[in-house]
Amino acid sequence: MAVAEDSNEWTVSALYTYPVKSCQGVKLHESQLTSTGLEYDRLWMLVDARSKRFVTQRQLPRLALVQVTINQAEQLLELSADSMPPLQLPLHPQPADLHDSVSVRVWYDMVEARRCGDAADSWVTQLVGRPTWLLYKDPQKPRLVSRYVPQNCKDAPQSGFADVFPLHVTTEPSLDDVNSHVPRPLSQQHFRPNIVLRSPQGKPYAEEEWTRVEVGPKRWSLFFTSRTPRCSMPNVDLETGQMSEDKEPMATMRTFRCVDPGKPSFVCFGMQAAPQTAGNFIKVGDSISVCERGFHSLTEPL
């Protein structure tokens, strides 16, 4: 439903990419929108070598301590963890850099990937403490998003190893409201957004009514597709890499953030999103114009 533009001034206040699923993110000033989201976002992932299940902070909270660096000068992705030598990977892997093909399930989707080689597998195995592979999303085999896809998307939304949609958006007013309820203050990094929005007069959770916004001076369209259901990962202490024993903040959030009419038992925070087309750029400071609002309900699994 088209509406008059929001009178509040929204801008992009932060951008994050998470090259390795569930490891630390990298703060960006600007990024091009690729077919799978911000540059390098969740193109690598750890997988249990025996069960072929992906490994995240839900099972291994200390992944929150794995630092990830994008070294543009040397075209390397660098992973580092305490007491381990750093792991260096090609930032843009070529076919010769990749090894066996692997099909791995990411929630409801089967995703095609390639192993990153013996050295990478040895490093993540030492990190995890059991046989583990490091996978790279196979660039030749797209993972199309099939649920909650906006009709006006010119390019079918794709994801790498993200849970569902290529982009996750949060706002500062919404986090401020959460922090007014929970026992310990949270950062945006607890919710792993790609795009954070700011407005001096913006209301908490205003984004949950948006269906399309326009970004920056070129006013390219970004569709908001659904609320983001939350798992236990916000309970991970990002300084210690340990899951909270009191199950906070999710225990408190369950008292006021079960708001989606389709899944009323799900704690929600943030919005799933997809660009109308790949290739545009987004940068910190870009204006956000709210152009359409509508109703969001998780009537089927993400």
PDB file of N, CA, C and O in Angstrom, residues 62 66 79-87 119-128:
ATOM      1  N   ARG A  62      31.388 -19.916  21.587  1.00  0.00           N
ATOM      2  CA  ARG A  62      32.681 -19.246  21.458  1.00  0.00           C
ATOM      3  C   ARG A  62      33.003 -18.832  20.020  1.00  0.00           C
ATOM      4  O   ARG A  62      34.006 -18.149  19.780  1.00  0.00           O
ATOM      5  N   VAL A  66      35.592 -15.444  17.387  1.00  0.00           N
ATOM      6  CA  VAL A  66      36.414 -15.595  16.186  1.00  0.00           C
ATOM      7  C   VAL A  66      36.383 -14.293  15.397  1.00  0.00           C
ATOM      8  O   VAL A  66      35.329 -13.881  14.898  1.00  0.00           O
ATOM      9  N   LEU A  79      40.917 -15.187   9.518  1.00  0.00           N
ATOM     10  CA  LEU A  79      40.229 -15.612  10.730  1.00  0.00           C
ATOM     11  C   LEU A  79      41.257 -15.775  11.834  1.00  0.00           C
ATOM     12  O   LEU A  79      42.342 -16.327  11.602  1.00  0.00           O
ATOM     13  N   SER A  80      40.917 -15.287  13.011  1.00  0.00           N
ATOM     14  CA  SER A  80      41.831 -15.418  14.145  1.00  0.00           C
ATOM     15  C   SER A  80      41.043 -15.742  15.398  1.00  0.00           C
ATOM     16  O   SER A  80      39.915 -15.295  15.580  1.00  0.00           O
ATOM     17  N   ALA A  81      41.665 -16.556  16.249  1.00  0.00           N
ATOM     18  CA  ALA A  81      41.082 -16.935  17.532  1.00  0.00           C
ATOM     19  C   ALA A  81      42.220 -17.107  18.526  1.00  0.00           C
ATOM     20  O   ALA A  81      43.362 -17.390  18.139  1.00  0.00           O
ATOM     21  N   ASP A  82      41.927 -16.928  19.802  1.00  0.00           N
ATOM     22  CA  ASP A  82      42.955 -17.020  20.838  1.00  0.00           C
ATOM     23  C   ASP A  82      43.722 -18.327  20.736  1.00  0.00           C
ATOM     24  O   ASP A  82      43.139 -19.392  20.506  1.00  0.00           O
ATOM     25  N   SER A  83      45.031 -18.228  20.908  1.00  0.00           N
ATOM     26  CA  SER A  83      45.958 -19.364  20.978  1.00  0.00           C
ATOM     27  C   SER A  83      46.056 -20.145  19.680  1.00  0.00           C
ATOM     28  O   SER A  83      46.611 -21.241  19.649  1.00  0.00           O
ATOM     29  N   MET A  84      45.513 -19.607  18.581  1.00  0.00           N
ATOM     30  CA  MET A  84      45.617 -20.284  17.288  1.00  0.00           C
ATOM     31  C   MET A  84      46.261 -19.351  16.269  1.00  0.00           C
ATOM     32  O   MET A  84      46.005 -18.140  16.279  1.00  0.00           O
ATOM     33  N   PRO A  85      47.096 -19.889  15.388  1.00  0.00           N
ATOM     34  CA  PRO A  85      47.623 -19.047  14.309  1.00  0.00           C
ATOM     35  C   PRO A  85      46.487 -18.621  13.402  1.00  0.00           C
ATOM     36  O   PRO A  85      45.489 -19.348  13.254  1.00  0.00           O
ATOM     37  N   PRO A  86      46.587 -17.462  12.779  1.00  0.00           N
ATOM     38  CA  PRO A  86      45.491 -17.016  11.912  1.00  0.00           C
ATOM     39  C   PRO A  86      45.356 -17.906  10.678  1.00  0.00           C
ATOM     40  O   PRO A  86      46.323 -18.509  10.214  1.00  0.00           O
ATOM     41  N   LEU A  87      44.127 -17.966  10.175  1.00  0.00           N
ATOM     42  CA  LEU A  87      43.836 -18.680   8.940  1.00  0.00           C
ATOM     43  C   LEU A  87      43.595 -17.647   7.850  1.00  0.00           C
ATOM     44  O   LEU A  87      42.796 -16.723   8.020  1.00  0.00           O
ATOM     45  N   ALA A 119      43.788 -27.357   4.909  1.00  0.00           N
ATOM     46  CA  ALA A 119      44.303 -26.408   5.901  1.00  0.00           C
ATOM     47  C   ALA A 119      43.151 -25.711   6.623  1.00  0.00           C
ATOM     48  O   ALA A 119      43.190 -25.540   7.851  1.00  0.00           O
ATOM     49  N   ALA A 120      42.132 -25.319   5.876  1.00  0.00           N
ATOM     50  CA  ALA A 120      40.970 -24.668   6.490  1.00  0.00           C
ATOM     51  C   ALA A 120      40.223 -25.645   7.390  1.00  0.00           C
ATOM     52  O   ALA A 120      39.811 -25.298   8.506  1.00  0.00           O
ATOM     53  N   ASP A 121      40.051 -26.895   6.920  1.00  0.00           N
ATOM     54  CA  ASP A 121      39.350 -27.888   7.729  1.00  0.00           C
ATOM     55  C   ASP A 121      40.113 -28.179   9.017  1.00  0.00           C
ATOM     56  O   ASP A 121      39.506 -28.343  10.087  1.00  0.00           O
ATOM     57  N   SER A 122      41.429 -28.252   8.935  1.00  0.00           N
ATOM     58  CA  SER A 122      42.237 -28.506  10.130  1.00  0.00           C
ATOM     59  C   SER A 122      42.083 -27.375  11.131  1.00  0.00           C
ATOM     60  O   SER A 122      41.979 -27.609  12.351  1.00  0.00           O
ATOM     61  N   TRP A 123      42.027 -26.140  10.637  1.00  0.00           N
ATOM     62  CA  TRP A 123      41.927 -24.970  11.528  1.00  0.00           C
ATOM     63  C   TRP A 123      40.586 -24.971  12.257  1.00  0.00           C
ATOM     64  O   TRP A 123      40.529 -24.808  13.474  1.00  0.00           O
ATOM     65  N   VAL A 124      39.498 -25.175  11.526  1.00  0.00           N
ATOM     66  CA  VAL A 124      38.181 -25.130  12.176  1.00  0.00           C
ATOM     67  C   VAL A 124      37.963 -26.374  13.044  1.00  0.00           C
ATOM     68  O   VAL A 124      37.246 -26.312  14.048  1.00  0.00           O
ATOM     69  N   THR A 125      38.569 -27.500  12.676  1.00  0.00           N
ATOM     70  CA  THR A 125      38.481 -28.688  13.526  1.00  0.00           C
ATOM     71  C   THR A 125      39.151 -28.432  14.871  1.00  0.00           C
ATOM     72  O   THR A 125      38.619 -28.803  15.933  1.00  0.00           O
ATOM     73  N   GLN A 126      40.318 -27.793  14.845  1.00  0.00           N
ATOM     74  CA  GLN A 126      40.993 -27.443  16.097  1.00  0.00           C
ATOM     75  C   GLN A 126      40.153 -26.457  16.906  1.00  0.00           C
ATOM     76  O   GLN A 126      40.050 -26.565  18.137  1.00  0.00           O
ATOM     77  N   LEU A 127      39.528 -25.521  16.235  1.00  0.00           N
ATOM     78  CA  LEU A 127      38.695 -24.531  16.914  1.00  0.00           C
ATOM     79  C   LEU A 127      37.498 -25.189  17.595  1.00  0.00           C
ATOM     80  O   LEU A 127      37.195 -24.911  18.762  1.00  0.00           O
ATOM     81  N   VAL A 128      36.820 -26.061  16.876  1.00  0.00           N
ATOM     82  CA  VAL A 128      35.574 -26.651  17.366  1.00  0.00           C
ATOM     83  C   VAL A 128      35.828 -27.812  18.314  1.00  0.00           C
ATOM     84  O   VAL A 128      35.063 -28.040  19.263  1.00  0.00           O
TER      85      VAL A 128
END
